[in-house]
Short mmCIF file of C-alpha atoms and ligand atoms in Angstrom, two decimals:
data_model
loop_
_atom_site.label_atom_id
_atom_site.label_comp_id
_atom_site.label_asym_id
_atom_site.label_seq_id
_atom_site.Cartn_x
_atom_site.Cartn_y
_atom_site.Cartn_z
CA UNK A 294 7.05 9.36 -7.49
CA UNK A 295 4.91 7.75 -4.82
CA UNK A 296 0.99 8.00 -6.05
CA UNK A 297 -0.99 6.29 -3.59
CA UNK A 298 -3.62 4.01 -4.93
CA UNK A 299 -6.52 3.91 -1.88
CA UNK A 300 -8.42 1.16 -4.08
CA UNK A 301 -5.69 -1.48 -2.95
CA UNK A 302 -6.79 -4.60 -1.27
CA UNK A 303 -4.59 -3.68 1.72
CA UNK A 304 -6.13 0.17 1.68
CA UNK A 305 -9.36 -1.80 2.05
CA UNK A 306 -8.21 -4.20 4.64
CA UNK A 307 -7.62 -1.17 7.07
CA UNK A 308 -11.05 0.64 6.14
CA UNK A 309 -12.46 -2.96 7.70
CA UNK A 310 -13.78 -3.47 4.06
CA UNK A 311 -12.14 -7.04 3.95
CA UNK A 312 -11.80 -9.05 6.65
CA UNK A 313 -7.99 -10.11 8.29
CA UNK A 314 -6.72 -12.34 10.55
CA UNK A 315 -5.07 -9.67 13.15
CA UNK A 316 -1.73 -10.33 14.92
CA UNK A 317 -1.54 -7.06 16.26
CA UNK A 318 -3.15 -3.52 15.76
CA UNK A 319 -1.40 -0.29 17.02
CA UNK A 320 -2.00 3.34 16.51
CA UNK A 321 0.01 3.79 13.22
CA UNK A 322 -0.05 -0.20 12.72
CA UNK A 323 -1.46 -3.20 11.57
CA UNK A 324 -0.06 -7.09 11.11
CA UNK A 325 -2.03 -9.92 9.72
CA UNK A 326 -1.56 -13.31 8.62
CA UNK A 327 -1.21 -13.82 4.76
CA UNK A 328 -4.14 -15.42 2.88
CA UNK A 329 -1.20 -17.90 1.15
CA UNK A 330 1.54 -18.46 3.66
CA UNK A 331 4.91 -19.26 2.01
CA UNK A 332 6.27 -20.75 5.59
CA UNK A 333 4.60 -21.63 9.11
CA UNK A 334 4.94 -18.15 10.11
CA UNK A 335 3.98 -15.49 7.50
CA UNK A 336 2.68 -11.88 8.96
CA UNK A 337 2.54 -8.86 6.95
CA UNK A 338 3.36 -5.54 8.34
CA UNK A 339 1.83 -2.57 7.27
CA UNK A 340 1.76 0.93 8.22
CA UNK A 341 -1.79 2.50 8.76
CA UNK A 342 -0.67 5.73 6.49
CA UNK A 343 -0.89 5.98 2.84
CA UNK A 344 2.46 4.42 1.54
CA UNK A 345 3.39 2.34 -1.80
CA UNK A 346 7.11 0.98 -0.88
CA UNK A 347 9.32 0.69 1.79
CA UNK A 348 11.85 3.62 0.51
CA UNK A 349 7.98 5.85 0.31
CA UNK A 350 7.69 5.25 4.17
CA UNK A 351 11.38 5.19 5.03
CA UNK A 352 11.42 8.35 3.38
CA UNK A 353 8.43 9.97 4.07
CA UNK A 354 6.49 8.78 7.31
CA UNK A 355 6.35 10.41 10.31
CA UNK A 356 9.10 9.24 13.53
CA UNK A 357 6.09 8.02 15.09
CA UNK A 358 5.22 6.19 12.56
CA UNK A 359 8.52 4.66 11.72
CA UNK A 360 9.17 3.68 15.45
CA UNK A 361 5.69 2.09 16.05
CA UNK A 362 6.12 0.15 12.88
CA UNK A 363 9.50 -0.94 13.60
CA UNK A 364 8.78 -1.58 17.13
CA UNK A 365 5.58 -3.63 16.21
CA UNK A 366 7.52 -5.94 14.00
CA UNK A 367 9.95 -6.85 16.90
CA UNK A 368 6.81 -7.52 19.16
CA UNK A 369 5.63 -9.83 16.28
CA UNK A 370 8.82 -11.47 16.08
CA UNK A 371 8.35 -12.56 19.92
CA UNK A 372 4.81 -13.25 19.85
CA UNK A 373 5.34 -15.53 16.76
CA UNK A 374 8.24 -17.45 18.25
CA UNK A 375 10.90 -16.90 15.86
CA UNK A 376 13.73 -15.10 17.63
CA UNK A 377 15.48 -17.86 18.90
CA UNK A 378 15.49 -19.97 14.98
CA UNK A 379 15.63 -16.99 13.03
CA UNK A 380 13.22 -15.61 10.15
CA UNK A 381 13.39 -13.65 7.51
CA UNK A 382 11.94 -10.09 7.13
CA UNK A 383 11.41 -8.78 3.51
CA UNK A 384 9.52 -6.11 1.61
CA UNK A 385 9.15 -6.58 -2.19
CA UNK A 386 9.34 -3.11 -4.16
CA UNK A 387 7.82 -2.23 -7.42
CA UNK A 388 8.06 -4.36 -10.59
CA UNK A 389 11.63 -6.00 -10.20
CA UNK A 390 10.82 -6.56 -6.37
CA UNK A 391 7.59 -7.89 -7.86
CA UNK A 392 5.39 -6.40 -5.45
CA UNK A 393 1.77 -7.28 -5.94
CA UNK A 394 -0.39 -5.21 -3.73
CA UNK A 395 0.57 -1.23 -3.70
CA UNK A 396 0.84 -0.64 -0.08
CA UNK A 397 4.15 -0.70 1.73
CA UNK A 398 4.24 -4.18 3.86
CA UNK A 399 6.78 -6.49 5.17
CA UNK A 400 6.86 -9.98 5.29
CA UNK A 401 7.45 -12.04 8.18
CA UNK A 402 8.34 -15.22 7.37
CA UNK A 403 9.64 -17.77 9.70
CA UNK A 404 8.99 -21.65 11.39
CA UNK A 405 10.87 -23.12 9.05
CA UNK A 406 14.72 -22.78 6.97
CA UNK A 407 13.85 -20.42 4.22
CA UNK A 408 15.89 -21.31 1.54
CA UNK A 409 18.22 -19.13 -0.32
CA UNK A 410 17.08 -15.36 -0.61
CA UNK A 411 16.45 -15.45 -4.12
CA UNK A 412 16.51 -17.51 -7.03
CA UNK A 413 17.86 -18.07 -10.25
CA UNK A 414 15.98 -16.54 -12.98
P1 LIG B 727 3.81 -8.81 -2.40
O1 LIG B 727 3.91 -9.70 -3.60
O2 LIG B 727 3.13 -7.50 -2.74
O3 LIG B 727 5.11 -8.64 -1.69
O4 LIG B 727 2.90 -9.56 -1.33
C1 LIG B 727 1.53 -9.45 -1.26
C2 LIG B 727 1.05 -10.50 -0.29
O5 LIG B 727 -0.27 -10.20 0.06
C3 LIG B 727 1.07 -11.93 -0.86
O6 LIG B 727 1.90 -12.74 -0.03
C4 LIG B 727 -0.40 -12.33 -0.81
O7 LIG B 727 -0.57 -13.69 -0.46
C5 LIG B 727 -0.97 -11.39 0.23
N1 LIG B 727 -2.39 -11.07 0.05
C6 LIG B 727 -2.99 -10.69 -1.11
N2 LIG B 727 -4.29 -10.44 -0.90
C7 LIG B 727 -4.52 -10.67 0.42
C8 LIG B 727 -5.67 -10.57 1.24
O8 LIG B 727 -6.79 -10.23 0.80
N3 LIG B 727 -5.53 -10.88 2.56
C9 LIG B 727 -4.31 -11.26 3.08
N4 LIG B 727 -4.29 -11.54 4.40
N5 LIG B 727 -3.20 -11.37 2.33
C10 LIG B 727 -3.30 -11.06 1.01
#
């Protein structure tokens, strides 16, 4: 069950409702930087299509879509310097991934040694 909420604040960032700080813009598209960066480096990925979670656009988007996301994020991942130290590239899902903001995005987090993936609760 995937229902799209189009009142999200990313839903407005690509109706140009809110403004962003653009990394890159493609057809199906769009990185920015986040408003609280957890590390030097810290873009969010997001497809231009309606989706909630990465398994919703895994699942469901287009092979267009899929390869212009995925090949975006590379592109970022050059631009922003972080090939040669590493970085690390996650997408928080639904209420145990504790994702805030309803539409699919991945983090891009790098310039620095990000600590252990998770931690205790
Ligand atoms: P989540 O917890 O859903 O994985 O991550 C949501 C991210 O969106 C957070 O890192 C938060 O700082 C970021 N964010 C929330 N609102 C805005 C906004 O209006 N603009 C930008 N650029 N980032 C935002």
């Amino acid at each position: 069950m995937h229902d799209y909420d189009d009142q999200n604040i990313f839903a407005k960032i690509l109706r140009g409702e809110i403004p962003n700080s653009t990394v890159i813009e493609t057809t199906h598209t769009l990185a920015f930087r986040d408003i609280n960066p957890q590390a030097p480096v810290h873009v969010l990925v997001i497809p231009k299509g309606p989706y909630v979670s990465y398994d919703h656009f895994a699942g469901a988007a287009s092979d267009e879509e899929i390869l212009d996301f995925n090949r975006t994020a590379a592109k970022i991942c050059e631009m922003e310097n972080v090939q040669e130290n590493g970085f690390r590239a996650i997408s928080n899902t639904g209420t145990h991934g504790m994702q805030d903001v309803p539409h699919y995005h991945l983090h891009i987090l790098g310039g620095r040694v990000m600590g252990p993936m998770t931690v205790p609760v």
